Amino acid sequence: MCKPMASGQLSRAEALACSGCRHACHVMLYCDTNTLLFGSIPIRHIVLMQMRFDGLLGFPGGFVNLSEESLEAGLGRELLEELGVAFQILEEDHVDSCFAPASSPASSTSPRLITHFYTKKMEEGQIRAVETAAVTTATDHGQEVLGMVRVPLHSTKGGGGLASFLSHSFVGNARFQLLHTLLRLHLVAPEELREALARSLKIQA
Ligand code: GTP
Ligand code: MN
Ligand code: MN
Ligand code: MN
Ligand code: MN
Ligand code: MN
């Protein structure tokens, strides 16, 4: 799920063998729903992302210290901090691991970052409980995390919805992780996703 054409993808075993690397784990929590937006637009799924302290959109999760915790235990700890809910993320929820794109020339001297991505399907009630806990019990609310957001998966007649969401700024390759996962899990039809992506690039320009 790394950037297309980039050779940044690693197997889980290769990633874990890189002890000199920093590791971070993030997860896409989602569910099916029958909820109608404005009583008429079937949204079909709820997908959660977050507004980060730095103004970028990303998935919940964070840095994991492999000398103290496993990838999944570290992700569970981050989710408790950021969402206020104790989760058990399993190895089977792991999607892929890849080298983070280099962000600045200065970062070439610091250890490389490997980001691990997970997806977890939940019940709608659990997703709603996460949304509530994220603003009530999560210690990082208002600190690292400014709020959880649902990704608008629909497209409005005026070309808004998913296209407008995609035109925002994302951390690392979170935008690509989102697009790839929506496609892979059949949460948005390929042609709808392609159209929204094309429109988002026009909005950005
Ligand atoms: P601190 O406790 O402040 O260090 O934050 P954190 O542990 O919650 O880390 P964070 O979630 O910021 O993730 C660590 C790094 O991973 C970030 O600096 C980004 O480079 C990258 N990152 C953050 N979110 C995402 C995401 O959704 N997808 C990807 N691919 N990378 C991300
Ligand atoms: Mn209103
Ligand atoms: Mn965190
Ligand atoms: Mn985080
Ligand atoms: Mn952290
Ligand atoms: Mn922190």
Short mmCIF file of N, CA, C and O in Angstrom, two decimals, residues 12 29 36 61 65 71 77 103 113 121 123 131 148 181 193:
data_model
loop_
_atom_site.label_atom_id
_atom_site.label_comp_id
_atom_site.label_asym_id
_atom_site.label_seq_id
_atom_site.Cartn_x
_atom_site.Cartn_y
_atom_site.Cartn_z
N ARG A 12 6.65 -8.01 6.56
CA ARG A 12 6.62 -7.80 8.01
C ARG A 12 7.95 -8.24 8.65
O ARG A 12 8.49 -7.56 9.50
N LEU A 29 -10.07 2.20 11.24
CA LEU A 29 -11.23 1.57 11.87
C LEU A 29 -12.44 1.89 11.00
O LEU A 29 -12.64 3.05 10.62
N LEU A 36 -28.65 6.90 6.69
CA LEU A 36 -28.79 7.74 5.50
C LEU A 36 -28.38 9.16 5.85
O LEU A 36 -28.87 9.73 6.82
N GLY A 61 -2.95 6.14 15.73
CA GLY A 61 -1.78 5.26 15.91
C GLY A 61 -0.58 6.11 16.20
O GLY A 61 -0.71 7.31 16.45
N ASN A 65 7.82 1.41 20.21
CA ASN A 65 9.19 1.11 20.63
C ASN A 65 9.36 -0.40 20.70
O ASN A 65 8.95 -1.04 21.67
N LEU A 71 4.57 -4.68 17.75
CA LEU A 71 3.89 -3.70 16.89
C LEU A 71 2.45 -3.53 17.34
O LEU A 71 1.95 -2.41 17.48
N ARG A 77 -1.55 0.63 22.58
CA ARG A 77 -1.23 1.71 23.54
C ARG A 77 -1.54 3.08 22.92
O ARG A 77 -2.16 3.95 23.56
N SER A 103 10.75 13.21 4.17
CA SER A 103 9.99 14.46 4.23
C SER A 103 10.87 15.68 3.97
O SER A 103 10.45 16.64 3.35
N LEU A 113 12.11 5.74 8.95
CA LEU A 113 10.83 5.39 9.59
C LEU A 113 10.11 4.35 8.74
O LEU A 113 9.96 4.53 7.52
N LYS A 121 -12.29 -3.98 11.01
CA LYS A 121 -13.72 -3.80 10.84
C LYS A 121 -14.42 -3.98 12.18
O LYS A 121 -14.12 -4.90 12.93
N GLU A 123 -18.26 -3.10 14.67
CA GLU A 123 -19.70 -2.89 14.62
C GLU A 123 -19.94 -1.38 14.70
O GLU A 123 -19.14 -0.65 15.29
N GLU A 131 -15.92 7.23 18.85
CA GLU A 131 -16.09 8.67 18.60
C GLU A 131 -16.37 9.41 19.91
O GLU A 131 -15.91 10.53 20.11
N MET A 148 -11.65 13.30 15.91
CA MET A 148 -11.83 12.23 14.93
C MET A 148 -12.77 12.75 13.84
O MET A 148 -13.65 13.57 14.11
N THR A 181 -7.11 1.50 0.45
CA THR A 181 -7.96 0.66 1.29
C THR A 181 -9.43 0.76 0.87
O THR A 181 -10.15 -0.24 0.90
N LEU A 193 -14.33 6.37 -7.15
CA LEU A 193 -13.08 6.77 -6.50
C LEU A 193 -12.19 7.52 -7.50
O LEU A 193 -11.61 8.56 -7.18
#
